[in-house]
Structures are given as C-alpha cells and as structure tokens.
PDB file of C-alpha atoms and ligand atoms in Angstrom:
ATOM      1  CA  MET A  77      13.645   3.757 -13.751  1.00 97.00           C
ATOM      2  CA  ILE A  78      11.449   3.406 -10.673  1.00 98.00           C
ATOM      3  CA  THR A  79       8.568   5.867 -10.337  1.00 98.00           C
ATOM      4  CA  VAL A  80       7.052   6.376  -6.907  1.00 98.00           C
ATOM      5  CA  ILE A  81       3.426   7.476  -7.326  1.00 98.00           C
ATOM      6  CA  VAL A  82       1.531   9.461  -4.716  1.00 98.00           C
ATOM      7  CA  GLY A  83      -1.925   8.178  -5.684  1.00 98.00           C
ATOM      8  CA  THR A  84      -3.890  11.329  -4.867  1.00 98.00           C
ATOM      9  CA  ASN A  85      -3.988  14.932  -6.016  1.00 97.00           C
ATOM     10  CA  ALA A  86      -4.672  16.157  -2.461  1.00 97.00           C
ATOM     11  CA  HIS A  87      -2.344  18.750  -0.974  1.00 94.00           C
ATOM     12  CA  ASP A  88      -0.583  17.994   2.338  1.00 92.00           C
ATOM     13  CA  SER A  89      -1.384  14.315   1.991  1.00 96.00           C
ATOM     14  CA  ALA A  90      -0.354  11.535   4.350  1.00 98.00           C
ATOM     15  CA  THR A  91       0.240   9.432   1.239  1.00 98.00           C
ATOM     16  CA  LYS A  92       3.128  11.735   0.253  1.00 98.00           C
ATOM     17  CA  ILE A  93       4.693  11.262   3.702  1.00 98.00           C
ATOM     18  CA  ILE A  94       4.681   7.482   3.161  1.00 98.00           C
ATOM     19  CA  ALA A  95       6.035   7.884  -0.379  1.00 98.00           C
ATOM     20  CA  ASP A  96       8.956   9.883   1.072  1.00 98.00           C
ATOM     21  CA  ILE A  97      10.150   6.754   2.911  1.00 98.00           C
ATOM     22  CA  TYR A  98      10.683   5.014  -0.443  1.00 98.00           C
ATOM     23  CA  ILE A  99      12.247   8.115  -2.000  1.00 98.00           C
ATOM     24  CA  ASP A 100      14.753   8.486   0.860  1.00 98.00           C
ATOM     25  CA  LYS A 101      15.799   4.827   0.664  1.00 98.00           C
ATOM     26  CA  LEU A 102      16.078   4.827  -3.144  1.00 98.00           C
ATOM     27  CA  LYS A 103      18.223   7.965  -2.888  1.00 98.00           C
ATOM     28  CA  SER A 104      20.501   6.388  -0.293  1.00 98.00           C
ATOM     29  CA  LEU A 105      20.878   3.258  -2.442  1.00 97.00           C
ATOM     30  CA  GLY A 106      21.621   5.301  -5.568  1.00 98.00           C
ATOM     31  CA  VAL A 107      18.734   3.706  -7.512  1.00 98.00           C
ATOM     32  CA  LYS A 108      17.390   5.753 -10.427  1.00 98.00           C
ATOM     33  CA  HIS A 109      13.946   7.021  -9.490  1.00 98.00           C
ATOM     34  CA  GLN A 110      11.446   9.868  -9.696  1.00 98.00           C
ATOM     35  CA  LEU A 111       8.439  11.045  -7.708  1.00 98.00           C
ATOM     36  CA  LEU A 112       5.045  11.454  -9.362  1.00 98.00           C
ATOM     37  CA  GLN A 113       2.410  13.319  -7.391  1.00 98.00           C
ATOM     38  CA  LEU A 114      -0.996  13.229  -9.062  1.00 98.00           C
ATOM     39  CA  LYS A 115      -1.477  16.884  -8.125  1.00 96.00           C
ATOM     40  CA  ASP A 116       1.059  17.504 -10.930  1.00 95.00           C
ATOM     41  CA  MET A 117      -1.121  15.772 -13.528  1.00 95.00           C
ATOM     42  CA  PRO A 118      -2.371  18.270 -16.168  1.00 94.00           C
ATOM     43  CA  THR A 119      -5.753  19.628 -15.184  1.00 89.00           C
ATOM     44  CA  ASP A 120      -7.011  19.936 -18.761  1.00 88.00           C
ATOM     45  CA  ILE A 121      -7.081  16.117 -19.033  1.00 87.00           C
ATOM     46  CA  LEU A 122     -10.843  15.924 -18.651  1.00 86.00           C
ATOM     47  CA  ALA A 123     -12.659  16.036 -21.986  1.00 83.00           C
ATOM     48  CA  SER A 124     -14.956  13.623 -23.734  1.00 81.00           C
ATOM     49  CA  ASP A 125     -12.306  12.888 -26.386  1.00 84.00           C
ATOM     50  CA  MET A 126      -9.541  12.287 -23.796  1.00 87.00           C
ATOM     51  CA  TYR A 127      -9.363   8.541 -24.475  1.00 88.00           C
ATOM     52  CA  PHE A 128      -8.401   8.697 -28.143  1.00 84.00           C
ATOM     53  CA  ASN A 129      -7.199  12.261 -28.602  1.00 90.00           C
ATOM     54  CA  ARG A 130      -4.794  12.899 -25.779  1.00 91.00           C
ATOM     55  CA  LYS A 131      -3.958  16.523 -25.013  1.00 91.00           C
ATOM     56  CA  PRO A 132      -0.297  17.555 -25.583  1.00 93.00           C
ATOM     57  CA  SER A 133      -0.052  18.293 -21.841  1.00 94.00           C
ATOM     58  CA  PHE A 134      -1.014  14.710 -20.978  1.00 95.00           C
ATOM     59  CA  VAL A 135       1.310  13.267 -23.632  1.00 95.00           C
ATOM     60  CA  ALA A 136       4.206  15.240 -22.090  1.00 96.00           C
ATOM     61  CA  PHE A 137       3.185  14.040 -18.611  1.00 97.00           C
ATOM     62  CA  SER A 138       3.054  10.447 -19.837  1.00 97.00           C
ATOM     63  CA  GLU A 139       6.433  10.716 -21.591  1.00 98.00           C
ATOM     64  CA  LYS A 140       8.023  12.063 -18.423  1.00 98.00           C
ATOM     65  CA  TYR A 141       6.468   9.897 -15.727  1.00 98.00           C
ATOM     66  CA  LEU A 142       4.841   6.775 -17.175  1.00 98.00           C
ATOM     67  CA  GLU A 143       6.471   5.575 -20.372  1.00 98.00           C
ATOM     68  CA  PRO A 144      10.118   5.474 -19.125  1.00 98.00           C
ATOM     69  CA  THR A 145       9.099   3.629 -15.947  1.00 98.00           C
ATOM     70  CA  GLU A 146      10.025  -0.036 -15.552  1.00 98.00           C
ATOM     71  CA  LYS A 147       8.781  -0.382 -11.985  1.00 98.00           C
ATOM     72  CA  TYR A 148       6.080   1.550 -10.144  1.00 98.00           C
ATOM     73  CA  ILE A 149       5.852   1.972  -6.391  1.00 99.00           C
ATOM     74  CA  ILE A 150       2.231   3.015  -5.899  1.00 99.00           C
ATOM     75  CA  VAL A 151       1.174   4.505  -2.582  1.00 98.00           C
ATOM     76  CA  ILE A 152      -2.589   4.582  -2.709  1.00 98.00           C
ATOM     77  CA  PRO A 153      -4.877   6.221  -0.146  1.00 98.00           C
ATOM     78  CA  GLU A 154      -8.312   4.919   0.766  1.00 98.00           C
ATOM     79  CA  TYR A 155     -11.045   7.180  -0.543  1.00 98.00           C
ATOM     80  CA  ASN A 156     -14.605   5.964   0.054  1.00 98.00           C
ATOM     81  CA  GLY A 157     -13.555   2.366   0.511  1.00 98.00           C
ATOM     82  CA  GLY A 158     -11.270   2.130  -2.504  1.00 98.00           C
ATOM     83  CA  ILE A 159      -8.737   3.844  -4.741  1.00 98.00           C
ATOM     84  CA  PRO A 160      -9.080   7.560  -5.566  1.00 98.00           C
ATOM     85  CA  GLY A 161     -10.866   8.218  -8.850  1.00 97.00           C
ATOM     86  CA  ILE A 162      -8.000  10.445  -9.968  1.00 97.00           C
ATOM     87  CA  PHE A 163      -5.703   7.397 -10.161  1.00 98.00           C
ATOM     88  CA  LYS A 164      -8.155   5.401 -12.303  1.00 97.00           C
ATOM     89  CA  LEU A 165      -8.620   8.495 -14.472  1.00 96.00           C
ATOM     90  CA  MET A 166      -4.867   8.556 -15.106  1.00 96.00           C
ATOM     91  CA  MET A 167      -4.921   4.878 -16.084  1.00 97.00           C
ATOM     92  CA  ASP A 168      -7.920   5.320 -18.389  1.00 96.00           C
ATOM     93  CA  ALA A 169      -6.333   8.351 -20.064  1.00 95.00           C
ATOM     94  CA  SER A 170      -3.012   6.616 -20.663  1.00 96.00           C
ATOM     95  CA  ASP A 171      -1.676   4.657 -23.605  1.00 96.00           C
ATOM     96  CA  ILE A 172      -1.804   1.312 -21.823  1.00 97.00           C
ATOM     97  CA  ALA A 173       0.697  -0.498 -24.032  1.00 97.00           C
ATOM     98  CA  LYS A 174       3.358   2.171 -23.456  1.00 98.00           C
ATOM     99  CA  CYS A 175       2.572   2.948 -19.841  1.00 98.00           C
ATOM    100  CA  TRP A 176       1.680  -0.400 -18.256  1.00 98.00           C
ATOM    101  CA  TRP A 177       2.209  -3.570 -20.296  1.00 98.00           C
ATOM    102  CA  GLY A 178       5.109  -5.731 -19.077  1.00 98.00           C
ATOM    103  CA  LYS A 179       5.950  -3.528 -16.087  1.00 98.00           C
ATOM    104  CA  LYS A 180       6.127  -4.296 -12.368  1.00 98.00           C
ATOM    105  CA  ALA A 181       4.449  -2.684  -9.380  1.00 98.00           C
ATOM    106  CA  CYS A 182       4.637  -2.598  -5.609  1.00 98.00           C
ATOM    107  CA  LEU A 183       1.568  -1.380  -3.688  1.00 98.00           C
ATOM    108  CA  THR A 184       1.019   0.220  -0.298  1.00 98.00           C
ATOM    109  CA  GLY A 185      -2.352   1.367   1.035  1.00 98.00           C
ATOM    110  CA  VAL A 186      -2.855   4.361   3.332  1.00 98.00           C
ATOM    111  CA  ALA A 187      -5.961   5.092   5.382  1.00 98.00           C
ATOM    112  CA  ALA A 188      -7.179   7.221   8.246  1.00 98.00           C
ATOM    113  CA  GLY A 189      -9.357   4.293   9.258  1.00 98.00           C
ATOM    114  CA  ARG A 190      -8.794   0.666  10.186  1.00 97.00           C
ATOM    115  CA  SER A 191      -8.467  -1.110   6.877  1.00 97.00           C
ATOM    116  CA  GLY A 192      -5.342   0.456   5.367  1.00 98.00           C
ATOM    117  CA  ASN A 193      -7.141   0.436   1.994  1.00 98.00           C
ATOM    118  CA  LEU A 194      -7.160  -3.362   1.757  1.00 98.00           C
ATOM    119  CA  ARG A 195     -10.069  -3.264  -0.694  1.00 98.00           C
ATOM    120  CA  GLY A 196      -8.304  -0.666  -2.802  1.00 98.00           C
ATOM    121  CA  LEU A 197      -5.125  -2.772  -2.848  1.00 98.00           C
ATOM    122  CA  ASP A 198      -7.109  -5.752  -4.168  1.00 98.00           C
ATOM    123  CA  THR A 199      -8.939  -3.633  -6.734  1.00 98.00           C
ATOM    124  CA  LEU A 200      -5.733  -2.006  -7.933  1.00 98.00           C
ATOM    125  CA  THR A 201      -3.996  -5.389  -8.159  1.00 98.00           C
ATOM    126  CA  ASN A 202      -6.807  -6.584 -10.429  1.00 98.00           C
ATOM    127  CA  TYR A 203      -6.616  -3.483 -12.609  1.00 98.00           C
ATOM    128  CA  LEU A 204      -2.836  -3.770 -12.909  1.00 98.00           C
ATOM    129  CA  ASN A 205      -2.911  -7.494 -13.667  1.00 98.00           C
ATOM    130  CA  TYR A 206      -5.471  -6.740 -16.388  1.00 98.00           C
ATOM    131  CA  LEU A 207      -2.973  -4.218 -17.783  1.00 98.00           C
ATOM    132  CA  LYS A 208      -0.277  -6.947 -17.818  1.00 98.00           C
ATOM    133  CA  VAL A 209       1.576  -5.545 -14.802  1.00 98.00           C
ATOM    134  CA  ASP A 210       3.152  -8.005 -12.346  1.00 98.00           C
ATOM    135  CA  VAL A 211       2.381  -6.978  -8.761  1.00 98.00           C
ATOM    136  CA  LEU A 212       4.658  -7.797  -5.825  1.00 98.00           C
ATOM    137  CA  LYS A 213       2.851 -10.124  -3.385  1.00 98.00           C
ATOM    138  CA  ASN A 214       4.108  -8.154  -0.387  1.00 98.00           C
ATOM    139  CA  LYS A 215       1.469  -5.400  -0.218  1.00 98.00           C
ATOM    140  CA  ILE A 216       1.315  -3.217   2.892  1.00 98.00           C
ATOM    141  CA  PRO A 217      -1.902  -1.723   4.300  1.00 98.00           C
ATOM    142  CA  ILE A 218      -1.155   1.220   6.609  1.00 98.00           C
ATOM    143  CA  SER A 219      -4.087   1.861   8.964  1.00 98.00           C
ATOM    144  CA  ARG A 220      -4.761   4.898  11.167  1.00 98.00           C
ATOM    145  CA  VAL A 221      -1.935   6.659   9.407  1.00 98.00           C
ATOM    146  CA  HIS A 222      -2.317   9.908  11.347  1.00 98.00           C
ATOM    147  CA  THR A 223      -1.317   8.144  14.580  1.00 98.00           C
ATOM    148  CA  LEU A 224       2.008   7.210  12.943  1.00 98.00           C
ATOM    149  CA  ILE A 225       2.928  10.724  11.792  1.00 98.00           C
ATOM    150  CA  GLU A 226       4.440  13.632  13.699  1.00 97.00           C
ATOM    151  CA  ASP A 227       5.539  16.992  12.256  1.00 96.00           C
ATOM    152  CA  GLY A 228       5.017  15.787   8.697  1.00 95.00           C
ATOM    153  CA  GLN A 229       7.116  12.646   9.124  1.00 96.00           C
ATOM    154  CA  LEU A 230       6.423   8.958   9.604  1.00 98.00           C
ATOM    155  CA  ILE A 231       7.772   8.203  13.064  1.00 97.00           C
ATOM    156  CA  ASP A 232       6.607   4.625  13.600  1.00 98.00           C
ATOM    157  CA  LYS A 233       9.722   2.460  13.413  1.00 98.00           C
ATOM    158  CA  ASP A 234       7.859  -0.817  12.761  1.00 98.00           C
ATOM    159  CA  THR A 235       6.123   0.694   9.741  1.00 98.00           C
ATOM    160  CA  ILE A 236       9.361   2.177   8.421  1.00 98.00           C
ATOM    161  CA  ASP A 237      11.044  -1.221   8.826  1.00 98.00           C
ATOM    162  CA  ILE A 238       8.367  -3.153   6.898  1.00 98.00           C
ATOM    163  CA  LEU A 239       8.416  -0.572   4.097  1.00 98.00           C
ATOM    164  CA  HIS A 240      12.196  -1.023   3.834  1.00 98.00           C
ATOM    165  CA  VAL A 241      11.847  -4.821   3.707  1.00 98.00           C
ATOM    166  CA  GLN A 242       9.157  -4.497   1.038  1.00 98.00           C
ATOM    167  CA  LEU A 243      11.411  -2.196  -1.002  1.00 98.00           C
ATOM    168  CA  ASP A 244      14.275  -4.718  -0.766  1.00 98.00           C
ATOM    169  CA  ASP A 245      11.854  -7.407  -2.039  1.00 98.00           C
ATOM    170  CA  PHE A 246      10.773  -5.137  -4.882  1.00 98.00           C
ATOM    171  CA  LEU A 247      14.301  -4.277  -5.967  1.00 98.00           C
ATOM    172  CA  SER A 248      14.999  -7.966  -6.538  1.00 98.00           C
ATOM    173  CA  PHE A 249      11.524  -8.653  -8.058  1.00 98.00           C
TER     174      PHE A 249
HETATM  175  C1  LIG B 498     -12.578  11.783  -0.547  1.00 59.13           C
HETATM  176  C2  LIG B 498     -12.011  11.065   0.640  1.00 59.13           C
HETATM  177  C3  LIG B 498     -12.545   9.847   1.017  1.00 59.13           C
HETATM  178  C4  LIG B 498     -12.003   9.149   2.099  1.00 59.13           C
HETATM  179  N1  LIG B 498     -12.516   7.921   2.415  1.00 59.13           N
HETATM  180  C5  LIG B 498     -11.930   7.188   3.399  1.00 59.13           C
HETATM  181  C6  LIG B 498     -12.361   5.863   3.667  1.00 59.13           C
HETATM  182  O1  LIG B 498     -13.250   5.323   3.029  1.00 59.13           O
HETATM  183  N2  LIG B 498     -11.742   5.182   4.650  1.00 59.13           N
HETATM  184  C7  LIG B 498     -10.712   5.717   5.391  1.00 59.13           C
HETATM  185  O2  LIG B 498     -10.176   5.048   6.267  1.00 59.13           O
HETATM  186  N3  LIG B 498     -10.278   6.973   5.137  1.00 59.13           N
HETATM  187  C8  LIG B 498     -10.856   7.717   4.167  1.00 59.13           C
HETATM  188  N4  LIG B 498     -10.395   8.972   3.873  1.00 59.13           N
HETATM  189  C9  LIG B 498      -9.284   9.516   4.652  1.00 59.13           C
HETATM  190  C10 LIG B 498      -7.947   9.148   4.027  1.00 59.13           C
HETATM  191  O3  LIG B 498      -7.697   7.773   4.186  1.00 59.13           O
HETATM  192  C11 LIG B 498      -6.904  10.001   4.718  1.00 59.13           C
HETATM  193  O4  LIG B 498      -7.018  11.303   4.169  1.00 59.13           O
HETATM  194  C12 LIG B 498      -5.503   9.472   4.680  1.00 59.13           C
HETATM  195  O5  LIG B 498      -4.700  10.459   5.278  1.00 59.13           O
HETATM  196  C13 LIG B 498      -4.896   9.168   3.332  1.00 59.13           C
HETATM  197  O6  LIG B 498      -5.181  10.148   2.382  1.00 59.13           O
HETATM  198  P1  LIG B 498      -4.349  11.491   2.119  1.00 59.13           P
HETATM  199  O7  LIG B 498      -3.117  11.110   1.378  1.00 59.13           O
HETATM  200  O8  LIG B 498      -5.299  12.313   1.289  1.00 59.13           O
HETATM  201  O9  LIG B 498      -4.045  12.153   3.440  1.00 59.13           O
HETATM  202  C14 LIG B 498     -10.929   9.703   2.825  1.00 59.13           C
HETATM  203  C15 LIG B 498     -10.393  10.949   2.436  1.00 59.13           C
HETATM  204  C16 LIG B 498     -10.910  11.614   1.354  1.00 59.13           C
HETATM  205  C17 LIG B 498     -10.295  12.930   0.931  1.00 59.13           C
END
C-alpha cells in the first residue's frame, strides 16, 4: 500500500493539488494507494499524555493510514522555512515501530517562495532516516507553486513530467 500524504491540515492547499498528480497516476496504473490529508487527523490528539497513552481516535487513524503503509509519498509545504509542525506532531504521536521502521518514502516540497522547501526536505529526510525509513534520492522542490496552478489544477507540464518520472523511480525503489 502506498499512502500519499498531504503534509498540512490547511484547507484549499496547494500541497493537495500537487498530491493529486500522484493520486491520478497511481489510479491510472492500478497501484493500491490511499490519500491522507492531515486535516483528517483527529483533533483531540493534543494532550500531555499523547505520547504513551494514545487516544482511540488516533489509534484508529494510525491503523487506517500509517500502519498498513509500505511506501509513503510525502508532499510537504514550506511553513516558516521548514516542515509544518502538524506533520512532526503526527510523527511524535505515532507508534514509530509500526508506522515508520523499515518503510520507504518519496518527498516533494511545495512553497509559495523561491526555495521549494529545500530546508524542509533535508530536515524531513533526517527525521525519516532516524526512524529507519529509506528515502528516495530524487526529491523535488516546487517553488512559486501558485504560478504553476490554474483553476485548482497544476498546469505546468515540466513539473507534471518530473513528478511522473519521480513516481516511476519510486515504484521501482
Ligand atoms: C504558517 C505558514 C508559513 C509559511 N511559511 C512560508 C515560508 O517560510 N516560505 C514560503 O515560501 N512559503 C511559506 N508559506 C506559504 C506556503 O508555502 C504556501 O501556502 C504554499 O501554497 C504551500 O502551502 P499550502 O499547501 O498551505 O498552500 C507559509 C504558509 C503558512 C500557512
């Protein structure tokens, strides 16, 4: 199972529009997959005992989206020069052995600005490697994302093409 993660809980996010490119291609290839948007993460997650006494809502979330995943495609927006806190919160709340150890990941950064979340891609690679996740070397930073989108769709052919090549790499990774 491949899980495509929209790495923010923001509504109407550009990150979701990029994630849709992977979803469409996985669908057309008939590869088993699911979409995880962090806006669907349980909101009662936050409590001081969350690390060792997971709420039933988070356990159900984890059993649906994280534990059955073999490969993650993580589309991660740039928030204040790095990854959104909500994504790190999900990692910290999770059972790392069940959710991360021995899995694989493919990363794409999304930013309104120039850097395409390059710093966040490096940071997230380090976090994932620490959690025993192998990360595909082909990581794509998407800069000035709003100039590539029209009517809620990614319209830049070059970007679509490199995302497709990256996905081909990841399927054989
Ligand atoms: C809290 C917050 C912080 C942000 N910080 C940055 C930033 O440091 N650099 C940047 O290029 N864009 C920044 N942005 C803009 C996002 O990159 C932009 O919203 C982009 O569309 C990807 O995020 P989205 O999926 O929320 O739309 C920030 C957006 C938010 C909501």
